[in-house]
Coordinates of C-alpha atoms in Angstrom, one line a residue:
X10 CA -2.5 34.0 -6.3
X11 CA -0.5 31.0 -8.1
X12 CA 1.2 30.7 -4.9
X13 CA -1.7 30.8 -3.4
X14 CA -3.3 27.8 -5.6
X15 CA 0.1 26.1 -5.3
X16 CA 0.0 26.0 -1.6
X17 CA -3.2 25.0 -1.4
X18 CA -3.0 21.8 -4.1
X19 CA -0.1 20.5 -2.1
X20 CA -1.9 21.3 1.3
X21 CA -4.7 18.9 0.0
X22 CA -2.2 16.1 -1.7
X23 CA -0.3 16.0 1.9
X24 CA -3.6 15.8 4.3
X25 CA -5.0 13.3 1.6
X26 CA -1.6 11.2 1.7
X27 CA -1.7 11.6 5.1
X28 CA -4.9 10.3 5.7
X29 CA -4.1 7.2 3.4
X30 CA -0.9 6.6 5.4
X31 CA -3.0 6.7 8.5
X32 CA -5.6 4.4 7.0
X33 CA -2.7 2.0 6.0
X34 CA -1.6 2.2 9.7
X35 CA -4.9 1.4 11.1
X36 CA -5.6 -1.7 9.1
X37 CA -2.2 -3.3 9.6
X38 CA -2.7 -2.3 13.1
X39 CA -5.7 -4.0 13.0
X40 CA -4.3 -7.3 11.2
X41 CA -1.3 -7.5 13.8
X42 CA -3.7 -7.7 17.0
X43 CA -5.6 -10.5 14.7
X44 CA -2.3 -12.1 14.0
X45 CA -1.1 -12.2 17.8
X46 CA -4.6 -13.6 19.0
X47 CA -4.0 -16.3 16.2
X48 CA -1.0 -17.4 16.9
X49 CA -2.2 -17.9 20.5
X50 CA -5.3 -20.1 19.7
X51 CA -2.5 -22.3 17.3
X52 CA 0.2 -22.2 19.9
X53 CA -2.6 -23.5 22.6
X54 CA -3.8 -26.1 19.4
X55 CA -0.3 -27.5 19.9
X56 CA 0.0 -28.3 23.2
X57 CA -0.8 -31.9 23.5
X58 CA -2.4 -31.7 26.9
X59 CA -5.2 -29.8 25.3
X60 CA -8.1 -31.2 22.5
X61 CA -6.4 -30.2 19.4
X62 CA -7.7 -28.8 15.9
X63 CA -4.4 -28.8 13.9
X64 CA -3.2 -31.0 11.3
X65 CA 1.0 -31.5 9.9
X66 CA 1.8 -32.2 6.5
X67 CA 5.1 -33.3 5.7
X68 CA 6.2 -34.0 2.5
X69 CA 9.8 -35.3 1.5
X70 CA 10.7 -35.1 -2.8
X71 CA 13.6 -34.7 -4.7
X72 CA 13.3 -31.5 -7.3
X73 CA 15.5 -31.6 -10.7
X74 CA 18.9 -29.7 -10.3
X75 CA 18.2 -29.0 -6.5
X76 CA 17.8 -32.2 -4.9
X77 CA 15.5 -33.3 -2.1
X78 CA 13.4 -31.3 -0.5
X79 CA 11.3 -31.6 2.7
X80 CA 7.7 -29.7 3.3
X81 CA 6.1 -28.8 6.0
X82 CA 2.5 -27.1 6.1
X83 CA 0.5 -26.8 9.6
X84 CA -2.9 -26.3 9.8
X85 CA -4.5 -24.7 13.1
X86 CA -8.3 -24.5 12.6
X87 CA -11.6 -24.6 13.8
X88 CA -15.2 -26.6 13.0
X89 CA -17.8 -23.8 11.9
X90 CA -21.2 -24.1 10.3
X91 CA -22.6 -22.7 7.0
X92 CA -25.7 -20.2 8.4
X93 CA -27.6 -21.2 4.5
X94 CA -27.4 -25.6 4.9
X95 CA -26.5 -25.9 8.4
X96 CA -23.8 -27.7 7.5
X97 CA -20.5 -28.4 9.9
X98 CA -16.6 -28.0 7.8
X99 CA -13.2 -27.3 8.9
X100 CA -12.0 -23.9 7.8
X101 CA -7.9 -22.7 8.7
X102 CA -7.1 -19.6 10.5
X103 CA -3.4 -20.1 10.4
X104 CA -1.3 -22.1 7.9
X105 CA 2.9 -22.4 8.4
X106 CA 4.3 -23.8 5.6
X107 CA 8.1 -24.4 5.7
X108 CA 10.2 -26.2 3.1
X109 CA 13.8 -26.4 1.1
X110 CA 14.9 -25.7 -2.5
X111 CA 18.9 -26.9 -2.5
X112 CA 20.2 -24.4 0.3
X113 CA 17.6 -22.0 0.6
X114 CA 15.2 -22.1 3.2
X115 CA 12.1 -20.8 3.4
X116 CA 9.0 -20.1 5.8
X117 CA 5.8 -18.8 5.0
X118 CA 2.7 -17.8 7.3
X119 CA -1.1 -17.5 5.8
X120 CA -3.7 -15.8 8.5
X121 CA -7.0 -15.9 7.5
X122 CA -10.1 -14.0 8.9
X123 CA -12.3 -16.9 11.5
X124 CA -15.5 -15.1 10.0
X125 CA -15.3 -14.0 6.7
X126 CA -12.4 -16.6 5.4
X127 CA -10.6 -13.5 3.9
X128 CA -6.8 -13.7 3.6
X129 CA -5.2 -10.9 6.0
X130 CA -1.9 -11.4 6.5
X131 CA 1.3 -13.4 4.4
X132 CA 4.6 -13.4 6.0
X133 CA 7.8 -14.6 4.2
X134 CA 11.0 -15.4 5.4
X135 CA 14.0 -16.6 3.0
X136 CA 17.2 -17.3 3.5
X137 CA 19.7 -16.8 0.8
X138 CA 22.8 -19.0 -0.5
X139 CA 24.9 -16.5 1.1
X140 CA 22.6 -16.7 4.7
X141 CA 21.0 -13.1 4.0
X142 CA 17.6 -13.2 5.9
X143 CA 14.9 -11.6 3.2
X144 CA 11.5 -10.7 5.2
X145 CA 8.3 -9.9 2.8
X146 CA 4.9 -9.2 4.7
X147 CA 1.7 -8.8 2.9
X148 CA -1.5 -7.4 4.4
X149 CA -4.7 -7.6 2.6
X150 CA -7.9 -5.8 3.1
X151 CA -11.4 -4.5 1.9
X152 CA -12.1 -3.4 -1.3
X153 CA -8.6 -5.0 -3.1
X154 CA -6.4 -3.1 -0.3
X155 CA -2.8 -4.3 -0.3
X156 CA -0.1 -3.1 1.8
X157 CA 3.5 -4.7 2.3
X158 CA 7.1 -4.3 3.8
X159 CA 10.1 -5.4 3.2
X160 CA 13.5 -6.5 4.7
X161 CA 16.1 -7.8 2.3
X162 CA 15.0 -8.8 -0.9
X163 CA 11.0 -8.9 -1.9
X164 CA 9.6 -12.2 -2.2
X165 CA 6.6 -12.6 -4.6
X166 CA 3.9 -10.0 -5.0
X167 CA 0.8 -9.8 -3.5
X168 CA -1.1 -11.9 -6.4
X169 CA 1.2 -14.9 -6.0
X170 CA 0.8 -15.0 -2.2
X171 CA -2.7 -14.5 -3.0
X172 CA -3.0 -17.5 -5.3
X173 CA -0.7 -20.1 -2.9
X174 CA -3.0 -18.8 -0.1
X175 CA -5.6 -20.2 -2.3
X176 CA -4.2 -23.5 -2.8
X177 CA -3.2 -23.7 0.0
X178 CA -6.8 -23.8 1.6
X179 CA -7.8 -25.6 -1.4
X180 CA -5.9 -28.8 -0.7
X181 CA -7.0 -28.2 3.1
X182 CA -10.4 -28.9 1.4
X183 CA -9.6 -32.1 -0.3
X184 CA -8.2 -33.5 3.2
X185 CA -10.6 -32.1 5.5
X186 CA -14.1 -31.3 3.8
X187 CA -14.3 -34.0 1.9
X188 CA -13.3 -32.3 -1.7
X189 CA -15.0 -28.9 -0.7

């Protein structure tokens, strides 16, 4: 009969881990076909034959005991209107930021949701002194649902990726809403 029991608690744990494992799948699934549409709509934003909704950043400073530093952060969005005051803004869908600190490189991708402004997706990629390629990916979801690989070394956590998402479209504000 212990067996029994036994059997049966792991038979549950393994079709409930299962089923969270599957969910996990489905949502990144999910935020990948996002992603590729995305990047589409931004790689069409940069052609120069077409009307354009895309702004560059570049920012060139010198940080103590690393030296200078250049910064890149794109901006691929789109003009949308608030249902409530009717009013027209500029919200991102896609932000590449790019930058230095002494030999490291690093590249970072924000994708945001066109219609609920949620953060989906963070991707990370870092070079090393040595040239080692770290890769961090961060998908975010409902109800405080987080889910991330790794290649290499992990960059940041969820929260901070979180949080410079958050500036990120912050400052995006101050430039293109007027402070909003």
């Amino acid at each position: 009969m212990r067996t029994l029991i036994i059997t049966l608690m792991l038979a549950v744990m393994t079709a409930a881990n299962a089923q969270t494992n599957g969910n996990d799948k489905a949502k990144v699934a999910e935020i990948r076909a996002k992603y590729s549409m995305y990047k589409e709509l931004a790689a069409r934003n940069k052609n120069e034959e077409a009307p354009r909704s895309d702004m560059t950043i570049t920012s060139n400073y010198i940080i103590p005991g690393c030296g200078p530093t250049k910064e890149n952060i794109y901006y691929a969005f789109d003009l949308q209107q608030d249902g409530e005051t009717g009013r027209d803004y500029y919200w991102p869908y896609l932000i590449e930021r790019s930058y230095n600190v002494a030999a490291r490189n690093y590249y970072q991708e924000y994708l945001y949701d066109r219609n609920n402004h949620s953060l989906l997706f963070v991707y990370v990629k870092e070079t090393s002194f040595n040239g080692q390629v770290n890769e961090t990916r961060y998908y975010y979801g409902d109800d405080s649902w987080t889910y991330h690989t790794v290649k290499g070394e992990q960059f940041g956590s969820s929260e901070e990726m979180l949080y410079l998402g958050t500036r990120l479209i912050e400052g995006f504000g101050y430039i293109m809403n007027s402070g909003d």
